[in-house]
Coordinates of C-alpha atoms and ligand atoms in Angstrom, one line a residue:
M62 CA -12.7 16.9 30.8
A63 CA -13.8 18.5 27.5
D64 CA -13.3 22.2 27.0
Q65 CA -16.8 23.5 27.6
T66 CA -16.6 26.0 24.7
F67 CA -16.7 23.2 22.2
D68 CA -18.8 20.1 21.6
Y69 CA -15.6 18.0 21.5
D70 CA -11.9 18.3 22.2
V71 CA -11.0 16.6 19.0
L72 CA -13.0 16.0 15.8
V73 CA -11.4 13.7 13.2
I74 CA -12.7 13.8 9.6
G75 CA -12.4 10.3 8.0
A76 CA -12.2 6.9 9.7
G77 CA -9.5 5.2 7.6
P78 CA -6.4 3.9 9.3
G79 CA -5.2 7.4 9.9
G80 CA -8.4 8.8 11.3
Y81 CA -9.7 5.9 13.3
V82 CA -6.3 5.4 15.0
A83 CA -6.0 9.1 15.7
A84 CA -9.5 9.1 17.3
I85 CA -8.8 6.1 19.5
R86 CA -5.4 7.4 20.6
A87 CA -6.9 10.8 21.4
A88 CA -9.7 9.1 23.5
Q89 CA -7.1 7.0 25.2
L90 CA -5.3 10.2 26.2
G91 CA -8.5 11.4 28.0
L92 CA -9.9 13.7 25.3
K93 CA -13.6 13.8 24.2
V94 CA -13.5 12.7 20.6
A95 CA -15.8 12.4 17.6
C96 CA -15.0 11.0 14.1
A97 CA -17.0 11.9 11.0
E98 CA -17.2 9.3 8.3
S99 CA -19.3 9.4 5.2
R100 CA -18.9 5.7 4.3
E101 CA -21.4 3.2 5.7
T102 CA -18.7 1.4 7.5
L103 CA -15.6 2.4 9.4
G104 CA -12.0 1.6 8.3
G105 CA -11.6 3.8 5.2
T106 CA -10.2 2.7 1.9
C107 CA -7.8 0.2 3.6
L108 CA -10.4 -2.0 5.3
N109 CA -13.3 -1.5 2.8
V110 CA -11.8 -1.4 -0.7
G111 CA -8.0 -1.5 -0.2
C112 CA -5.5 -3.5 1.9
I113 CA -7.9 -6.0 3.4
P114 CA -10.0 -7.2 0.5
S115 CA -7.0 -7.2 -1.9
K116 CA -5.0 -9.3 0.6
A117 CA -8.0 -11.7 1.0
L118 CA -8.1 -12.2 -2.8
L119 CA -4.3 -12.5 -3.0
H120 CA -4.4 -15.2 -0.4
G121 CA -7.3 -17.1 -1.9
S122 CA -5.9 -16.9 -5.5
E123 CA -2.5 -18.0 -4.2
L124 CA -4.1 -21.1 -2.6
F125 CA -5.8 -21.8 -5.9
E126 CA -2.5 -21.4 -7.9
E127 CA -0.6 -23.6 -5.4
A128 CA -3.3 -26.4 -5.8
H129 CA -3.3 -25.9 -9.6
G130 CA 0.2 -24.9 -10.5
G131 CA 2.3 -27.9 -9.6
I132 CA 4.1 -26.9 -6.4
L133 CA 1.9 -29.1 -4.3
A134 CA 2.3 -32.0 -6.7
K135 CA 6.1 -31.5 -6.5
F136 CA 5.8 -32.3 -2.8
G137 CA 3.6 -35.3 -3.4
V138 CA 0.3 -33.6 -2.6
K139 CA -2.0 -34.6 -5.5
T140 CA -4.9 -32.3 -6.2
D141 CA -6.7 -33.6 -9.2
N142 CA -9.8 -31.8 -10.4
V143 CA -9.2 -28.5 -8.7
T144 CA -12.0 -26.1 -9.5
L145 CA -12.6 -22.5 -8.6
D146 CA -15.8 -21.3 -6.8
L147 CA -15.3 -17.6 -7.3
D148 CA -18.4 -16.6 -5.4
T149 CA -17.1 -18.4 -2.3
M150 CA -13.7 -16.7 -2.6
L151 CA -15.4 -13.3 -3.0
G152 CA -17.7 -14.2 0.0
E153 CA -14.7 -15.0 2.2
K154 CA -13.2 -11.6 1.3
S155 CA -16.4 -9.8 2.2
T156 CA -16.5 -11.7 5.5
A157 CA -13.0 -10.5 6.4
V158 CA -13.9 -6.9 5.5
K159 CA -17.1 -7.1 7.6
E160 CA -15.2 -8.5 10.6
L161 CA -12.5 -5.9 10.5
T162 CA -14.8 -2.9 9.9
G163 CA -17.1 -4.1 12.6
G164 CA -13.9 -4.4 14.8
V165 CA -13.3 -0.7 14.4
E166 CA -16.9 0.1 15.3
Y167 CA -16.4 -2.0 18.5
L168 CA -13.2 -0.1 19.3
F169 CA -15.0 3.2 18.9
K170 CA -17.6 2.1 21.4
K171 CA -15.0 0.8 23.8
N172 CA -13.1 4.0 23.7
K173 CA -16.2 6.2 23.7
V174 CA -15.4 7.8 20.3
T175 CA -18.6 9.2 18.8
W176 CA -19.2 8.3 15.1
L177 CA -20.8 11.2 13.3
K178 CA -22.3 9.6 10.2
G179 CA -22.0 11.8 7.1
H180 CA -19.8 14.0 5.0
A181 CA -18.0 16.8 7.0
S182 CA -17.3 20.2 5.6
F183 CA -15.6 23.2 7.4
K184 CA -17.6 26.2 8.5
D185 CA -14.7 27.8 10.4
A186 CA -11.5 26.7 12.1
H187 CA -13.4 25.0 14.9
T188 CA -16.6 24.1 13.3
V189 CA -17.8 21.6 10.7
E190 CA -21.2 20.6 9.3
V191 CA -22.0 16.9 9.2
A192 CA -25.3 15.7 7.9
G193 CA -27.0 19.0 8.5
E194 CA -25.7 19.3 12.1
T195 CA -23.1 21.8 13.2
V196 CA -20.4 20.4 15.4
S197 CA -17.5 22.2 17.0
A198 CA -14.2 21.0 18.4
K199 CA -11.0 22.6 19.8
D200 CA -8.9 20.6 17.4
I201 CA -9.8 19.1 14.0
V202 CA -7.8 16.4 12.2
I203 CA -8.3 16.0 8.5
A204 CA -7.8 12.3 7.6
T205 CA -9.9 12.2 4.5
G206 CA -7.5 9.9 2.6
S207 CA -7.4 9.4 -1.2
S208 CA -9.4 8.1 -4.1
V209 CA -8.6 6.7 -7.6
T210 CA -7.0 9.0 -10.1
P211 CA -9.1 8.9 -13.3
L212 CA -7.5 8.5 -16.7
P213 CA -8.8 11.3 -18.9
G214 CA -11.2 10.0 -21.6
V215 CA -11.6 6.6 -19.9
E216 CA -14.8 6.0 -18.1
V217 CA -14.8 3.6 -15.2
D218 CA -18.0 1.6 -14.6
N219 CA -17.5 -0.8 -11.7
D220 CA -21.0 -2.2 -11.9
K221 CA -20.7 -3.2 -15.6
G222 CA -17.2 -4.7 -14.9
V223 CA -15.6 -4.0 -18.3
V224 CA -13.6 -0.9 -17.4
V225 CA -12.9 -0.9 -13.6
D226 CA -10.8 0.7 -11.0
S227 CA -9.3 -1.1 -8.0
T228 CA -12.7 -1.3 -6.3
G229 CA -14.3 -2.9 -9.3
A230 CA -11.4 -5.3 -9.7
L231 CA -12.1 -6.6 -6.1
S232 CA -15.5 -7.8 -7.1
L233 CA -15.5 -9.1 -10.7
S234 CA -18.4 -11.6 -11.1
K235 CA -16.3 -13.8 -13.4
V236 CA -12.7 -14.4 -14.3
P237 CA -12.0 -12.3 -17.4
G238 CA -10.5 -14.0 -20.4
H239 CA -8.1 -11.1 -21.0
M240 CA -7.5 -8.3 -18.5
V241 CA -5.5 -5.2 -19.6
V242 CA -4.1 -3.4 -16.6
I243 CA -3.2 0.3 -17.2
G244 CA -0.4 1.1 -14.7
G245 CA 2.4 -1.2 -13.6
G246 CA 2.4 0.0 -10.0
V247 CA 1.4 -1.7 -6.8
I248 CA -2.4 -2.1 -7.5
G249 CA -1.9 -3.2 -11.1
L250 CA 0.6 -5.9 -10.1
E251 CA -1.3 -7.1 -7.0
L252 CA -4.8 -7.3 -8.6
G253 CA -3.3 -8.3 -12.0
S254 CA -1.7 -11.2 -10.1
V255 CA -5.0 -12.2 -8.5
W256 CA -6.8 -12.5 -11.8
R257 CA -3.9 -14.1 -13.6
R258 CA -3.7 -16.8 -10.9
L259 CA -7.5 -17.4 -11.3
G260 CA -7.0 -18.0 -15.0
A261 CA -7.0 -14.6 -16.9
K262 CA -4.4 -13.6 -19.4
V263 CA -3.1 -10.4 -18.0
T264 CA -1.3 -7.6 -20.0
V265 CA 0.2 -4.7 -18.0
V266 CA 0.6 -1.4 -19.9
E267 CA 3.1 0.8 -18.1
Y268 CA 4.2 4.3 -19.2
L269 CA 7.7 4.1 -17.7
D270 CA 10.5 1.7 -18.8
Q271 CA 10.2 -0.4 -15.6
L272 CA 7.4 -1.5 -13.2
L273 CA 7.0 -0.1 -9.6
P274 CA 8.4 3.4 -9.7
G275 CA 10.1 4.5 -6.5
M276 CA 11.5 1.1 -5.7
D277 CA 15.2 0.0 -6.1
G278 CA 16.2 -0.4 -9.7
E279 CA 17.5 -3.9 -9.4
V280 CA 14.4 -5.0 -7.6
R281 CA 12.2 -3.4 -10.3
K282 CA 14.2 -5.3 -13.0
E283 CA 14.0 -8.6 -11.1
A284 CA 10.2 -8.1 -10.5
G285 CA 9.7 -7.6 -14.3
K286 CA 11.6 -10.8 -15.1
L287 CA 9.6 -12.8 -12.5
F288 CA 6.1 -11.5 -13.5
K289 CA 7.0 -12.3 -17.2
K290 CA 8.0 -15.8 -16.1
Q291 CA 4.6 -16.1 -14.5
G292 CA 2.9 -15.4 -17.8
M293 CA 2.0 -11.7 -17.4
E294 CA 2.6 -9.8 -20.6
L295 CA 4.4 -6.5 -19.9
K296 CA 4.2 -3.6 -22.2
L297 CA 6.7 -1.1 -20.8
S298 CA 7.4 2.4 -22.1
T299 CA 3.9 2.2 -23.6
K300 CA 0.9 4.6 -23.3
V301 CA -2.8 4.1 -23.6
T302 CA -4.4 6.5 -26.1
G303 CA -7.9 5.3 -25.9
V304 CA -10.4 2.7 -24.6
D305 CA -13.5 1.9 -26.5
V306 CA -16.2 -0.2 -24.8
N307 CA -18.5 -2.3 -27.0
G308 CA -20.9 -4.4 -25.0
D309 CA -18.9 -6.8 -22.8
T310 CA -15.5 -6.1 -24.3
A311 CA -13.2 -3.2 -24.8
K312 CA -10.5 -2.2 -27.3
V313 CA -7.5 -0.6 -25.7
T314 CA -5.3 1.4 -28.1
V315 CA -1.7 1.7 -27.1
E316 CA 1.4 3.2 -28.6
P317 CA 5.1 3.6 -27.6
A318 CA 5.4 6.3 -24.9
V319 CA 7.8 8.2 -27.2
G320 CA 5.3 7.9 -30.1
G321 CA 5.1 5.4 -32.9
D322 CA 2.7 2.8 -34.3
A323 CA -0.5 2.1 -32.5
E324 CA -1.7 -1.3 -31.5
V325 CA -5.1 -2.4 -30.4
L326 CA -5.6 -4.9 -27.5
E327 CA -8.9 -6.6 -27.1
A328 CA -9.9 -7.0 -23.5
D329 CA -12.8 -8.4 -21.4
C330 CA -11.8 -6.2 -18.6
V331 CA -9.6 -3.1 -18.3
L332 CA -8.2 -2.2 -14.9
V333 CA -7.3 1.5 -14.5
A334 CA -4.6 1.7 -11.8
I335 CA -2.5 4.8 -12.4
G336 CA -2.3 6.2 -8.9
R337 CA -4.5 7.9 -6.2
K338 CA -5.3 11.5 -5.4
P339 CA -6.0 13.2 -2.1
N340 CA -9.6 13.7 -1.0
T341 CA -10.4 17.4 -0.4
D342 CA -13.4 18.0 -2.6
G343 CA -16.4 19.3 -0.7
L344 CA -14.3 19.6 2.5
G345 CA -14.7 23.4 2.6
L346 CA -11.0 24.2 2.9
D347 CA -11.8 27.7 1.5
A348 CA -13.7 28.5 4.7
V349 CA -10.6 28.0 6.8
G350 CA -8.0 29.4 4.3
I351 CA -6.2 26.1 3.7
E352 CA -4.9 25.6 0.1
T353 CA -3.7 22.4 -1.4
N354 CA -0.3 22.1 -3.1
K355 CA 0.3 21.2 -6.8
R356 CA -0.4 17.5 -6.1
G357 CA -3.6 18.3 -4.3
Q358 CA -2.2 17.5 -0.9
I359 CA -2.6 19.5 2.4
E360 CA 0.8 20.6 3.7
T361 CA 1.7 20.3 7.4
D362 CA 4.7 20.9 9.6
S363 CA 6.6 18.0 11.2
I364 CA 4.0 17.6 13.9
F365 CA 1.1 17.5 11.4
N366 CA -0.3 20.9 12.1
T367 CA -1.6 22.8 9.0
K368 CA -1.1 26.6 8.8
V369 CA -4.3 26.9 10.9
E370 CA -3.4 26.2 14.5
S371 CA -6.5 24.2 15.3
I372 CA -6.4 22.1 12.2
W373 CA -4.2 19.1 11.6
A374 CA -3.8 16.6 8.8
I375 CA -2.5 13.0 8.4
G376 CA -2.5 10.0 6.0
D377 CA -3.0 9.9 2.3
V378 CA -4.2 13.5 2.2
I379 CA -0.7 14.9 3.1
P380 CA 2.6 14.3 1.3
G381 CA 4.5 11.0 1.6
P382 CA 3.8 7.4 0.6
M383 CA 0.1 6.5 0.5
L384 CA 0.3 3.6 2.9
A385 CA -1.9 2.4 5.7
H386 CA 0.8 2.0 8.3
K387 CA 2.2 5.5 7.6
A388 CA -1.3 6.9 8.1
E389 CA -1.7 4.9 11.4
D390 CA 1.6 6.1 12.8
E391 CA 0.7 9.6 11.9
G392 CA -2.7 9.1 13.6
I393 CA -1.0 8.2 16.9
A394 CA 1.5 11.0 16.6
V395 CA -1.1 13.7 15.8
A396 CA -3.3 12.7 18.8
E397 CA -0.2 12.8 21.1
N398 CA 0.7 16.2 19.8
I399 CA -2.8 17.5 20.3
A400 CA -2.7 16.2 23.8
G401 CA 0.5 18.1 24.5
Q402 CA 2.8 15.1 24.2
T403 CA 5.5 14.6 21.5
G404 CA 4.4 12.6 18.6
I405 CA 6.9 11.8 16.0
V406 CA 7.0 9.8 12.8
N407 CA 10.3 9.0 11.2
H408 CA 9.5 9.3 7.5
A409 CA 12.9 8.0 6.5
V410 CA 12.0 4.6 7.8
I411 CA 8.6 3.6 6.3
P412 CA 8.6 0.1 4.8
S413 CA 6.6 -0.6 1.7
V414 CA 5.5 -4.0 0.5
V415 CA 4.0 -5.3 -2.7
Y416 CA 2.0 -8.5 -1.8
T417 CA 2.6 -10.4 -5.0
M418 CA 4.4 -13.7 -5.2
P419 CA 7.2 -13.2 -4.6
E420 CA 6.6 -10.3 -2.3
I421 CA 8.6 -7.1 -2.9
A422 CA 9.6 -5.0 0.0
G423 CA 11.9 -2.1 0.8
V424 CA 12.7 0.5 3.5
G425 CA 14.9 3.5 3.4
L426 CA 16.8 4.7 0.3
T427 CA 17.1 2.9 -3.0
E428 CA 20.6 2.6 -4.4
E429 CA 19.8 5.3 -6.9
A430 CA 18.4 7.7 -4.3
A431 CA 21.4 7.1 -2.0
K432 CA 23.8 8.0 -4.8
E433 CA 21.8 11.0 -5.8
A434 CA 21.8 12.2 -2.2
G435 CA 25.6 12.2 -2.4
H436 CA 26.3 9.1 -0.2
T437 CA 29.3 6.9 -1.0
I438 CA 27.8 3.4 -0.5
K439 CA 28.6 -0.2 -0.2
V440 CA 26.1 -2.8 -1.3
G441 CA 25.7 -6.4 -0.1
K442 CA 23.4 -8.8 -2.0
F443 CA 22.4 -12.3 -1.2
P444 CA 20.4 -14.5 -3.6
M445 CA 17.5 -16.7 -2.2
M446 CA 19.0 -19.5 -4.4
A447 CA 21.7 -19.8 -1.7
N448 CA 19.4 -19.6 1.3
S449 CA 18.8 -23.2 2.6
R450 CA 15.2 -22.8 3.6
A451 CA 14.2 -21.2 0.4
K452 CA 16.0 -23.9 -1.5
T453 CA 14.3 -26.6 0.6
N454 CA 10.9 -25.1 0.0
R455 CA 11.6 -24.8 -3.8
D456 CA 11.1 -21.1 -3.4
T457 CA 14.3 -19.6 -4.7
D458 CA 13.3 -16.5 -6.6
G459 CA 14.7 -13.2 -5.6
F460 CA 17.4 -11.7 -3.3
V461 CA 18.1 -9.4 -0.4
K462 CA 20.0 -6.2 -0.9
V463 CA 21.5 -4.1 1.9
I464 CA 22.8 -0.6 1.1
A465 CA 25.1 0.9 3.7
E466 CA 27.1 4.2 3.9
A467 CA 30.7 3.2 3.0
E468 CA 32.5 5.1 5.8
S469 CA 30.1 4.7 8.8
D470 CA 28.6 1.4 7.7
R471 CA 25.2 2.8 8.7
V472 CA 22.3 1.0 6.8
L473 CA 20.6 3.4 4.4
G474 CA 18.2 1.0 2.8
V475 CA 17.2 -2.6 2.5
W476 CA 15.4 -4.1 -0.5
I477 CA 14.0 -7.7 -0.6
I478 CA 12.3 -9.7 -3.3
T479 CA 11.2 -13.2 -2.1
S480 CA 8.0 -14.9 -0.9
L481 CA 8.3 -13.6 2.7
A482 CA 9.7 -10.2 2.0
G483 CA 6.8 -8.4 3.7
T484 CA 7.6 -10.1 7.0
M485 CA 11.4 -9.9 6.6
I486 CA 11.4 -6.2 6.0
A487 CA 10.3 -5.5 9.6
Q488 CA 13.7 -6.4 11.0
A489 CA 15.4 -4.1 8.6
A490 CA 13.1 -1.2 9.6
Q491 CA 13.8 -1.9 13.2
A492 CA 17.5 -2.0 12.7
M493 CA 17.4 1.3 10.8
E494 CA 15.2 2.9 13.4
F495 CA 18.0 2.0 15.9
G496 CA 20.7 3.4 13.6
A497 CA 22.2 0.0 12.9
T498 CA 25.3 -0.7 10.8
S499 CA 25.4 -3.6 8.4
E500 CA 27.8 -5.2 10.9
D501 CA 25.1 -5.0 13.6
I502 CA 22.7 -7.0 11.4
A503 CA 25.5 -9.4 10.3
Y504 CA 26.4 -10.2 14.0
T505 CA 22.8 -10.7 15.1
C506 CA 22.0 -14.4 15.4
H507 CA 19.2 -15.4 13.0
A508 CA 17.3 -18.6 13.4
H509 CA 18.2 -21.5 11.0
P510 CA 16.7 -22.4 8.6
T511 CA 14.8 -19.3 7.8
H512 CA 14.4 -16.9 4.8
S513 CA 15.6 -14.2 7.2
E514 CA 19.1 -15.6 7.2
A515 CA 19.4 -14.0 3.8
V516 CA 19.1 -10.6 5.4
K517 CA 22.1 -11.5 7.7
E518 CA 24.1 -12.8 4.7
A519 CA 23.3 -9.7 2.6
A520 CA 24.6 -7.6 5.5
M521 CA 27.7 -9.8 5.7
A522 CA 28.1 -9.3 1.9
V523 CA 28.4 -5.5 2.5
Q524 CA 31.9 -6.3 4.0
G525 CA 32.4 -8.9 1.2
K526 CA 32.2 -11.9 3.5
P527 CA 28.9 -13.8 3.2
I528 CA 29.3 -17.5 4.1
H529 CA 27.1 -19.3 1.7
I530 CA 28.0 -17.7 -1.7
Ligands
FAD213 P1 -8.6 6.4 3.8 O1 -8.3 5.0 4.2 O2 -8.8 6.7 2.4 O3 -9.8 6.9 4.7 C1 -10.4 8.1 4.6 C2 -11.8 8.1 4.9 O4 -12.3 9.4 5.0 C3 -12.7 7.3 3.9 O5 -13.4 6.3 4.5 C4 -13.6 8.4 3.3 O6 -14.9 7.9 3.1 C5 -13.7 9.4 4.5 N1 -13.9 10.8 4.1 C6 -13.3 11.5 3.1 N2 -13.8 12.8 3.1 C7 -14.7 12.9 4.1 C8 -15.5 13.9 4.6 N3 -15.4 15.2 4.0 N4 -16.3 13.7 5.6 C9 -16.4 12.4 6.1 N5 -15.6 11.4 5.7 C10 -14.8 11.6 4.7 N6 -1.7 0.3 2.0 C11 -0.9 -0.5 2.7 O7 -0.1 0.0 3.5 N7 -0.9 -1.8 2.5 C12 -1.7 -2.4 1.6 O8 -1.6 -3.6 1.4 C13 -2.5 -1.6 0.8 N8 -3.3 -2.1 -0.2 C14 -4.2 -1.3 -0.9 C15 -4.9 -1.9 -1.9 C16 -5.8 -1.1 -2.6 C17 -6.6 -1.7 -3.7 C18 -5.9 0.3 -2.4 C19 -6.8 1.2 -3.2 C20 -5.1 0.9 -1.4 C21 -4.2 0.1 -0.7 N9 -3.4 0.6 0.3 C22 -2.5 -0.2 1.0 C23 -3.3 2.1 0.6 C24 -4.2 2.4 1.9 O9 -5.5 1.9 1.7 C25 -4.2 3.9 2.2 O10 -2.8 4.3 2.3 C26 -4.8 4.1 3.5 O11 -6.2 3.7 3.5 C27 -4.8 5.6 3.8 O12 -5.5 5.9 5.1 P2 -6.2 7.2 5.4 O13 -6.7 7.1 6.7 O14 -5.3 8.4 5.1 O15 -7.4 7.4 4.3
NAI214 P1 1.2 3.6 -8.3 O1 1.6 5.0 -8.2 O2 1.8 2.6 -7.5 O3 1.4 3.1 -9.8 C1 0.8 3.7 -10.9 C2 1.6 3.3 -12.2 O4 0.9 3.8 -13.3 C3 2.9 3.9 -12.2 O5 3.9 2.9 -12.5 C4 2.8 4.9 -13.3 O6 4.0 5.1 -14.0 C5 1.8 4.3 -14.2 N1 1.0 5.2 -15.0 C6 0.5 6.5 -14.7 N2 -0.2 7.0 -15.7 C7 -0.2 6.0 -16.7 C8 -0.7 6.0 -18.0 N3 -1.5 7.0 -18.5 N4 -0.5 4.9 -18.8 C9 0.2 3.8 -18.3 N5 0.8 3.9 -17.0 C10 0.6 4.9 -16.3 O7 -0.4 3.7 -8.2 P2 -1.5 2.5 -7.9 O8 -0.9 1.2 -8.3 O9 -2.7 3.0 -8.5 O10 -1.6 2.6 -6.3 C11 -2.0 3.8 -5.7 C12 -1.5 3.8 -4.3 O11 -2.1 2.9 -3.4 C13 0.0 3.6 -4.2 O12 0.6 4.9 -4.0 C14 0.3 2.7 -3.1 O13 1.0 3.3 -2.1 C15 -1.1 2.3 -2.5 N6 -1.2 0.9 -2.5 C16 -0.4 0.2 -1.7 C17 -0.4 -1.2 -1.6 C18 0.6 -1.9 -0.8 O14 1.1 -1.2 0.1 N7 0.8 -3.2 -0.9 C19 -1.3 -1.9 -2.5 C20 -2.1 -1.1 -3.3 C21 -2.1 0.2 -3.3

């Protein structure tokens, strides 16, 4: 039964994986819920222009590369005259997006969540204005997510398709001859891989001396080696100083990060992928006295309450990794906390996956972070070259690395680079959530022959006793 003082018990602002999940969970808990979303479809960045369309293109381009690149032929599957119908591939991506965003709309109806269509901004701690209407709620959850960080002096025009951000790179009307990617992070490598597989020459310009900041050092190095082997050109420790568009092409001026001679790269497409920033513009935070931190994020306590008692925040707009599953788990937790239950997210165990080929995944501490935190560690590594299934599939790139605390043997982190890393990391996350030791993983029976046996062997390697190396 709704509190009669307000229109709703809970109003969620933003219907991305954080917001829509919070709205559904709050409704499941018997609360009267509305969710404001300014986009024309539900699902946020993730379903509309993020996780889902990028994975559709990664899958489609992978099929194309398999048919084209020799691995099928190696197994006797002859695929002469393979051609690309890009429109069909893009169409299939759009169908997946439509099905999934429509699915969230169905779930809203099923759970009686009211969708308020329009941009929401605060009037006071219990009231927002959406599309000219004033709506009140006992509790309000900010789940406004994030958007692309612009590169000063570089103008993105997704319609024109010469200088694009991730949204533009999901819908290019033709395969570029040369794509220059600014930023060797997750988006640059995933979308760079898509267009390389479809035939583009891809150059990645990264400011730091390795790709994928935040991931384990050895994994970053191995990733660099493998992307280079696939034909990507990597310009590490390099900064972009200017992008000049002339008709259908652009000149990208780069120079060493520490300064030095400039070089000009000619490109048909430039993808700017240097990070994302929290969405708080036009939200009216001033009206409720909430300030953002130096990184533009809204700070909360461990139960996702802001400094204003009736206002909560989750997902990309608060500190922590900008990942859909982190936002979803926070969505469930915040709804449970609002309903008077105990909603917790263990931020020490949030897996992250880069969906390239091979996939790159990790959970917990990197070796560098574990040492920096003062842990004495033992590390076990197992190469996919020695895993029977990977060898059989001719899929031997990469390794599994288990990092355990030396004295207690408790697992602090697991890092995997191999074709199925994104799936394999789930068992590591579950083990860590249960406080597992490397011995617990080593003595868990793993099905043979699977890539997952490499996780068991890497755990055995922590004690120096893997069987197959
Ligand atoms: P969002 O999904 O950004 O949703 C926020 C919603 O709020 C938006 O729809 C916005 O329109 C709406 N909104 C904002 N302000 C207002 C307002 N004032 N009023 C009304 N509505 C408002 N993460 C993964 O875990 N796995 C992946 O594979 C992955 N791939 C990605 C690929 C790309 C290309 C990109 C860009 C991101 C990817 N991400 C991935 C990140 C993931 O999309 C985000 O972490 C996730 O969407 C964050 O969820 P959220 O609910 O916090 O915010
Ligand atoms: P990112 O933070 O992953 O990578 C940005 C990269 O750009 C960094 O390596 C950084 O050093 C580099 N950089 C920054 N400024 C630069 C400059 N001026 N010149 C050259 N390099 C520069 O950000 P990205 O790739 O834009 O992704 C944004 C977010 O989206 C990430 O935080 C990620 O969590 C999320 N995401 C997650 C995916 C997944 O889970 N598979 C897929 C795609 C995005």
